[in-house]
GROMACS .gro file of C-alpha atoms in nm:
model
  301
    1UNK     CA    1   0.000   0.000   0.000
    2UNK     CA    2   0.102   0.359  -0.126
    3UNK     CA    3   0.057   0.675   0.107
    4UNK     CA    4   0.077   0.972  -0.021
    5UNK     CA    5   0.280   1.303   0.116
    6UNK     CA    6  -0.023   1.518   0.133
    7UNK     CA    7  -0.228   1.219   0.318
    8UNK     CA    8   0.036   1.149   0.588
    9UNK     CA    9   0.099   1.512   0.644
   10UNK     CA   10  -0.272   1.551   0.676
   11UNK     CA   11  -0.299   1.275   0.921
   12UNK     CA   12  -0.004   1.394   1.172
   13UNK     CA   13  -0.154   1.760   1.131
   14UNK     CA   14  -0.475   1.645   1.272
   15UNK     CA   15  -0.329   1.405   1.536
   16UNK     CA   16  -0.157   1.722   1.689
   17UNK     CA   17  -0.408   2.007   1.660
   18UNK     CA   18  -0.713   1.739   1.746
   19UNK     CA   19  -0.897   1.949   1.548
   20UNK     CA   20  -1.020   1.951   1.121
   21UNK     CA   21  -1.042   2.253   1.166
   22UNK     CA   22  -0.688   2.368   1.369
   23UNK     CA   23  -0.538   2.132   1.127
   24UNK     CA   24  -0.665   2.278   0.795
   25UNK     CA   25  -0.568   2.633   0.898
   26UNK     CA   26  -0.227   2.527   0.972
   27UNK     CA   27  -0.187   2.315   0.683
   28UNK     CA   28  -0.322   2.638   0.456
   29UNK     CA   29  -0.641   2.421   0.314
   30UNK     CA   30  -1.010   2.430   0.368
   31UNK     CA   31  -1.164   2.215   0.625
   32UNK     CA   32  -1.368   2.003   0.383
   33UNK     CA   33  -1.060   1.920   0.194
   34UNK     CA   34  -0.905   1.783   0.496
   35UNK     CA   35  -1.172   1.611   0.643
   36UNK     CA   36  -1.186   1.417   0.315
   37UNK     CA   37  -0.811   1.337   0.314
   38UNK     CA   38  -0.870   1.176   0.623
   39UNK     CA   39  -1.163   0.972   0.526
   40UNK     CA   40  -0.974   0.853   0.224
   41UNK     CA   41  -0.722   0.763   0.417
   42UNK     CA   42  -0.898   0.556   0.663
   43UNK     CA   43  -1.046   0.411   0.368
   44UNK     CA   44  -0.759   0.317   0.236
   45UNK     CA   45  -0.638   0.158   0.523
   46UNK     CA   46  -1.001  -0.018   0.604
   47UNK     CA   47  -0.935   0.170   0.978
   48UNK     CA   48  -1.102   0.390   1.178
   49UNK     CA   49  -0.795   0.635   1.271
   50UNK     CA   50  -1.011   0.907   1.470
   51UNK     CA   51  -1.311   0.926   1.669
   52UNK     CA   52  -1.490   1.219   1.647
   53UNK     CA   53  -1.639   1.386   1.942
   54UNK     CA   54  -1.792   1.724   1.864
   55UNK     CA   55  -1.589   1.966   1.723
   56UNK     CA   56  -1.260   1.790   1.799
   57UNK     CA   57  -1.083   1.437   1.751
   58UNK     CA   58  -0.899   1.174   1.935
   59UNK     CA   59  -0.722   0.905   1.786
   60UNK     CA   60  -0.777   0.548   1.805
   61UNK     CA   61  -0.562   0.293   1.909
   62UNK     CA   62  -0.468   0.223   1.558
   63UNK     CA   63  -0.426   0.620   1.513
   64UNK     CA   64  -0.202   0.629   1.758
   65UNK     CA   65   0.036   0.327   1.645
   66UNK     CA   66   0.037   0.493   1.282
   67UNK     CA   67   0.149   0.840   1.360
   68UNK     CA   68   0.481   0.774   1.540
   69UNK     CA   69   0.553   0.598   1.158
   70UNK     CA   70   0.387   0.889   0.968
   71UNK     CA   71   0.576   1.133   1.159
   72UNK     CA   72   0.889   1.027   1.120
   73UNK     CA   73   0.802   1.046   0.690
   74UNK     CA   74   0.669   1.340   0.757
   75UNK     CA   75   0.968   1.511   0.904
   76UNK     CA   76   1.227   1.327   0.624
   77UNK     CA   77   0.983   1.490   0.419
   78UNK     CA   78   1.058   1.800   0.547
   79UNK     CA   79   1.422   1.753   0.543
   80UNK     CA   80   1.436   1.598   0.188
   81UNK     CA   81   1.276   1.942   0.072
   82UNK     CA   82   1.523   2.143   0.228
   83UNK     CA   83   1.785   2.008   0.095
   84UNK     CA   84   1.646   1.990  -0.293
   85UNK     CA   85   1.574   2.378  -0.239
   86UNK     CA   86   1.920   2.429  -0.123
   87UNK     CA   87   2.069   2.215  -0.405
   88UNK     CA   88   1.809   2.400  -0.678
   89UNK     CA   89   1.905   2.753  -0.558
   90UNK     CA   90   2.279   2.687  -0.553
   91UNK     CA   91   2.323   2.729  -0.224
   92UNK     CA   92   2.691   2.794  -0.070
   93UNK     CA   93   2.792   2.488   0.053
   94UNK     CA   94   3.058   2.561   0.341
   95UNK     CA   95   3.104   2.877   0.574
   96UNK     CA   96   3.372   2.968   0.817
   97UNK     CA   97   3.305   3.182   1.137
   98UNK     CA   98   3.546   3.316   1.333
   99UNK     CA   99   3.477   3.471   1.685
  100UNK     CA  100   3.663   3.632   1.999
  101UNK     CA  101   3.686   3.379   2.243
  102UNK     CA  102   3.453   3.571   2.503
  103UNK     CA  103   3.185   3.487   2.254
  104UNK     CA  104   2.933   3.224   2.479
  105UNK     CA  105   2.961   2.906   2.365
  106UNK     CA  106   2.606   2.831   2.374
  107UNK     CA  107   2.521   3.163   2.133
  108UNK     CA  108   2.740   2.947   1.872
  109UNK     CA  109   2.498   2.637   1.987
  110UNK     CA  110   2.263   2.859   1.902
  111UNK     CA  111   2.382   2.943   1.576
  112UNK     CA  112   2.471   2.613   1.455
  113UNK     CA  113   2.149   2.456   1.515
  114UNK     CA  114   1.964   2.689   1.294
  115UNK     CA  115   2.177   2.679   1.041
  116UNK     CA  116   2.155   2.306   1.054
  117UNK     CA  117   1.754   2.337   1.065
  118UNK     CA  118   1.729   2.529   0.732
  119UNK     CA  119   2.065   2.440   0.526
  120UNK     CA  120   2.055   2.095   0.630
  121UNK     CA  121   2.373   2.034   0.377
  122UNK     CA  122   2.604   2.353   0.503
  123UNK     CA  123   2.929   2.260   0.666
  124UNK     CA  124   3.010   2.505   0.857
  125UNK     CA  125   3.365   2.603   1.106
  126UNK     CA  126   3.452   2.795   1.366
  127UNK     CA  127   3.756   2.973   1.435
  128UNK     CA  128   3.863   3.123   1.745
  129UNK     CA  129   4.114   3.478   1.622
  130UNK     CA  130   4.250   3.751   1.730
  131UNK     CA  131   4.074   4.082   1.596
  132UNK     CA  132   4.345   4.141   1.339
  133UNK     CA  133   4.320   3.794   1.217
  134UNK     CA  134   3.896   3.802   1.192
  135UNK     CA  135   3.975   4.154   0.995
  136UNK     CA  136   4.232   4.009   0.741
  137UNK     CA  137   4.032   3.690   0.703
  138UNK     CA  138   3.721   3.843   0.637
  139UNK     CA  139   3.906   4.094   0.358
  140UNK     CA  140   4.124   3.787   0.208
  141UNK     CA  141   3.812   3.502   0.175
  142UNK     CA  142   3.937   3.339   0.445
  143UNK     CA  143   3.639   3.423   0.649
  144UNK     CA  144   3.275   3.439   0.579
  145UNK     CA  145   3.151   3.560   0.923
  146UNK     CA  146   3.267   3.693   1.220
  147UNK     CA  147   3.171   3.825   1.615
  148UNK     CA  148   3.442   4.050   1.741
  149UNK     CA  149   3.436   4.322   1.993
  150UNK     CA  150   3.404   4.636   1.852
  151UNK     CA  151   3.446   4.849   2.128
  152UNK     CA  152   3.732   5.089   1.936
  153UNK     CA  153   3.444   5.148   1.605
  154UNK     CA  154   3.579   5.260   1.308
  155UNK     CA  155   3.418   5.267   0.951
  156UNK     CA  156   3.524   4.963   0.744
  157UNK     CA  157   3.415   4.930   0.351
  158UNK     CA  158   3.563   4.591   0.295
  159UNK     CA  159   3.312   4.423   0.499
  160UNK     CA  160   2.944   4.412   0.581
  161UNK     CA  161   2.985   4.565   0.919
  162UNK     CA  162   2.737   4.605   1.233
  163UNK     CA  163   2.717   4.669   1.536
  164UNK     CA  164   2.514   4.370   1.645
  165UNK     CA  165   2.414   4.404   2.034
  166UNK     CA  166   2.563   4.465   2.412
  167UNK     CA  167   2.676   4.164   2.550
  168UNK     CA  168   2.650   4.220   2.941
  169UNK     CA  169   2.971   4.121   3.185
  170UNK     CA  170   2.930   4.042   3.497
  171UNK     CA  171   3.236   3.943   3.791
  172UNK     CA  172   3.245   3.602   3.897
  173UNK     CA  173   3.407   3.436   4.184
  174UNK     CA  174   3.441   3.082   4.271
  175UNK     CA  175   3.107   3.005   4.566
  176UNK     CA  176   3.350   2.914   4.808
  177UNK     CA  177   3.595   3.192   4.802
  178UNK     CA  178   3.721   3.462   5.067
  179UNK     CA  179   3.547   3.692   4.792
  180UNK     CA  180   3.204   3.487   4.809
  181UNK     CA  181   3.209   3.577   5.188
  182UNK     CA  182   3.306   3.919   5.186
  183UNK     CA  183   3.085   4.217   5.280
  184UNK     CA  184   2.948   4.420   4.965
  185UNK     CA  185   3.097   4.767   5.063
  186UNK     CA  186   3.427   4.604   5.099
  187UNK     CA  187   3.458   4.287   4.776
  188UNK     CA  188   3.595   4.648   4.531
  189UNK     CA  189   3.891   4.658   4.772
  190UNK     CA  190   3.928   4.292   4.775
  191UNK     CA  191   3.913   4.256   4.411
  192UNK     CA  192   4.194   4.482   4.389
  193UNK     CA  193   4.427   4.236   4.629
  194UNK     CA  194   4.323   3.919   4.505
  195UNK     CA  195   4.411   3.718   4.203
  196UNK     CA  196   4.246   3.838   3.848
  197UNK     CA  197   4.186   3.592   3.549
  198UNK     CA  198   4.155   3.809   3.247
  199UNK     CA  199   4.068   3.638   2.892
  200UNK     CA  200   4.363   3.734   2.643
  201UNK     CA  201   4.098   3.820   2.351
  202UNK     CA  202   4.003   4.116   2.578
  203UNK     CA  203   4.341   4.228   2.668
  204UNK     CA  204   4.398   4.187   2.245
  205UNK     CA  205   4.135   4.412   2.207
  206UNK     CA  206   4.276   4.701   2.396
  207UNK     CA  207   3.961   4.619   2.660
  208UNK     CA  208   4.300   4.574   3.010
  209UNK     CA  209   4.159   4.911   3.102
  210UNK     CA  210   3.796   4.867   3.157
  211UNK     CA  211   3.850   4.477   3.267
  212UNK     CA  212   4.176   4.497   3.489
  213UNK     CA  213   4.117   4.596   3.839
  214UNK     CA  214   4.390   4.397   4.044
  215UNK     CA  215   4.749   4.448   4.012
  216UNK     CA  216   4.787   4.045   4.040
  217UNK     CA  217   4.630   3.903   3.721
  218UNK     CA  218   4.694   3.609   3.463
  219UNK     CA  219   4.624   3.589   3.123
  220UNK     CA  220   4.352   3.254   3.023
  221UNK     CA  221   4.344   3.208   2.633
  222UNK     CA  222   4.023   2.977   2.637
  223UNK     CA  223   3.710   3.084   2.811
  224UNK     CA  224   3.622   2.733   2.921
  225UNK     CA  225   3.918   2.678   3.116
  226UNK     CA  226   3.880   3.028   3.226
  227UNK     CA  227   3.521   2.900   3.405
  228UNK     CA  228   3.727   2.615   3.556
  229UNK     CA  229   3.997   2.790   3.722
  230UNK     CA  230   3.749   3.065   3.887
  231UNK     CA  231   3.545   2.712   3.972
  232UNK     CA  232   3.830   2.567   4.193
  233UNK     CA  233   3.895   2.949   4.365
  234UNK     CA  234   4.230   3.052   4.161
  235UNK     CA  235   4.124   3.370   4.104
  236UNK     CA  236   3.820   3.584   4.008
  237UNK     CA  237   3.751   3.727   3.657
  238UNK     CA  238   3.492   3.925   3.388
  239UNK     CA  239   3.295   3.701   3.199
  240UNK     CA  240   2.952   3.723   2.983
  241UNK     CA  241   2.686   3.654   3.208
  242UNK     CA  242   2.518   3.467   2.942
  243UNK     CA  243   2.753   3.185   2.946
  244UNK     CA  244   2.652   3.121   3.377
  245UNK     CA  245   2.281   3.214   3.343
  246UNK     CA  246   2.254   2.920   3.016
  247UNK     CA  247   2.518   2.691   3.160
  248UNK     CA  248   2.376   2.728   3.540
  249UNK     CA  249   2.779   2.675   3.630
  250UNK     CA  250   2.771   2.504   3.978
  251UNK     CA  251   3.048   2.626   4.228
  252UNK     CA  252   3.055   2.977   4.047
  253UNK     CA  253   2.886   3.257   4.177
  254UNK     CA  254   2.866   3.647   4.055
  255UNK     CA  255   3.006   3.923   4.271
  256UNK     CA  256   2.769   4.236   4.343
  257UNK     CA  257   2.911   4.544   4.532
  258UNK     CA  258   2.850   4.917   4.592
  259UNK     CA  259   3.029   5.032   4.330
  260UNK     CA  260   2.938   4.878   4.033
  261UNK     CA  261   2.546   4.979   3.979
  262UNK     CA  262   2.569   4.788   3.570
  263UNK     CA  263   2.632   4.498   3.403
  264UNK     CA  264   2.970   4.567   3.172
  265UNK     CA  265   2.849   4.611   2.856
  266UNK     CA  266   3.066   4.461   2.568
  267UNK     CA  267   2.955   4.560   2.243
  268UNK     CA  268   3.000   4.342   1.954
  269UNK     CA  269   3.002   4.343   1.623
  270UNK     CA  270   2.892   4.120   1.348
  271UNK     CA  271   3.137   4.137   1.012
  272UNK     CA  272   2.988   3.973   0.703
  273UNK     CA  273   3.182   3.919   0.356
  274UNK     CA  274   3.003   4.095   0.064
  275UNK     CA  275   2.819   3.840  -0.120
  276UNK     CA  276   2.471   3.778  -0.283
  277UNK     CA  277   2.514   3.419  -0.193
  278UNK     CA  278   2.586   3.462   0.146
  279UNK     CA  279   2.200   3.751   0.248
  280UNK     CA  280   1.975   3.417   0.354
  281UNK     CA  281   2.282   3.250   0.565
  282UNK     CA  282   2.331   3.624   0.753
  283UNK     CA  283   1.973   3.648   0.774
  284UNK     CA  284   1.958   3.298   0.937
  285UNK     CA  285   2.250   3.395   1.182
  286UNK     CA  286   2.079   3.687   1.300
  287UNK     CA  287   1.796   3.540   1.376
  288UNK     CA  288   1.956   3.251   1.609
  289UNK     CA  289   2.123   3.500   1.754
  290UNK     CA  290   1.844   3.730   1.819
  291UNK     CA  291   1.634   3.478   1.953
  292UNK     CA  292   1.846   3.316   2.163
  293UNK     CA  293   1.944   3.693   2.382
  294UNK     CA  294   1.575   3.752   2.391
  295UNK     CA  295   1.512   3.471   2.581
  296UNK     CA  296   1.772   3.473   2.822
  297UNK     CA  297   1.650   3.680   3.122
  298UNK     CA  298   2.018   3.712   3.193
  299UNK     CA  299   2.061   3.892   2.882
  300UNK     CA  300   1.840   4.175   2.977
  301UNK     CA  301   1.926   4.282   3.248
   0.00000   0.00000   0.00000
């Protein structure tokens, strides 16, 4: 036996929504037509797949068997169509992003996962640089997209270039420190006597001024290993607070005091090659990206 596209579509639509009526506006047809998709169906199949009680539906026992199958077609389906659309439209098929390594983690998550959801055959990289090297990579090819602080602003031509959003930073101190325990009109003066991790991308981007605030500090190339050493109390440091509030980092706890009414604010910048090919695959980035701040309470603070 042959099912058709439209008929298993149909059939999941309807399972979900419980409703003709839900499912025909969300499949974009009249109610009719997919009340009769259904009954062919079932006649098809010489099963009852829904019961109908008033204006909505419930599924039968044999409904209920068939749509775990149906959805899984359905969603291949989905993908299959993706992927012919990409191949149609000559889609680009690989993409390098670089990124300062005080860009969260989980924002890149955030990132790949849509791009995965609607160019299901893009490869795409990521590159942790130095602002000089994101520049030069974006003007030589080497580079399609990039998120670097752009605190220092100039105007670039060689580049699609935006100022994207305000990352907040927040000071963070292992939950079992001196610092932890310390008085809020006094952790400023402790700060300044106790051990500072500082994330080398920030000191590369001229940031040592607005981040440094004890004479005692080390430099941490990788963010992640940054989080670990604050974790097991070697020192203190400036990090996004998106990457605790996602990541709900146990052990780790942010420092409030007297003197510091706001959240850092990091601006950042998102560089772009020029290129036709590239407007949906931007598009798609911002998105992820927007989504993904908006609903992290974290983020607005």
């Amino acid at each position: 036996m042959t099912f058709s596209i439209e008929q298993l579509t149909t059939f999941v639509a309807v399972y979900e929504t419980k409703s003709f009526s839900k499912a025909a506006t969300q499949l974009g047809k009249h109610r009719t037509t997919t009340s009769q998709v259904i009954s062919n169906l079932e006649d098809d199949l010489a099963i009852s797949l829904f019961e109908r009680v008033g204006r909505s539906v419930e599924a039968t026992n044999a409904g209920r068997m068939l749509y775990h199958y149906a959805k899984m077609v359905v969603e291949q389906a989905r993908a299959l169509n993706k992927v012919a659309m990409s191949l149609s439209a000559g889609m680009v098929e690989e993409i390098n992003i670089a990124y300062s390594s005080f860009i969260p983690n989980n924002v890149l998550v955030a990132i790949r996962d849509r791009l995965s959801e609607q160019f299901p055959l893009l490869k795409v990289n990521y590159f942790i640089r130095s602002k000089p090297e994101i520049e030069a990579g974006i003007e030589n090819g080497d580079f399609q997209f990039a998120f670097v602080n752009v605190d220092a602003r100039r105007a670039m031509h060689s580049k699609d270039a935006t100022l994207f959003r305000n990352l907040p930073f927040s000071i963070y101190a292992s939950k079992y420190s001196e610092l932890a325990r310390t008085p809020r009109d006094l952790v400023l003066s402790k700060l300044k006597t106790t051990r500072q991790l500082v994330l080398k991308s920030m000191v590369d981007d001229e940031m040592a001024e607005k981040i440094i605030m004890s004479a005692n500090y080390e430099v941490v190339d990788s963010m992640a290993l940054m989080v670990k050493l604050i974790k097991e109390d070697i020192g203190w440091g400036v990090l996004p607070a998106v990457t605790f509030h996602e990541n709900s980092v146990d052990g780790v706890q942010e420092l409030e005091f007297d003197e510091l009414e706001d959240a850092l604010m990091v601006p950042v910048g998102f560089w772009c090659a020029y290129s036709e090919n590239l407007s949906e695959i931007k598009q798609a980035i911002r998105d992820a990206v927007s989504d993904f701040l908006e609903t992290s309470p974290r983020y607005k603070r």
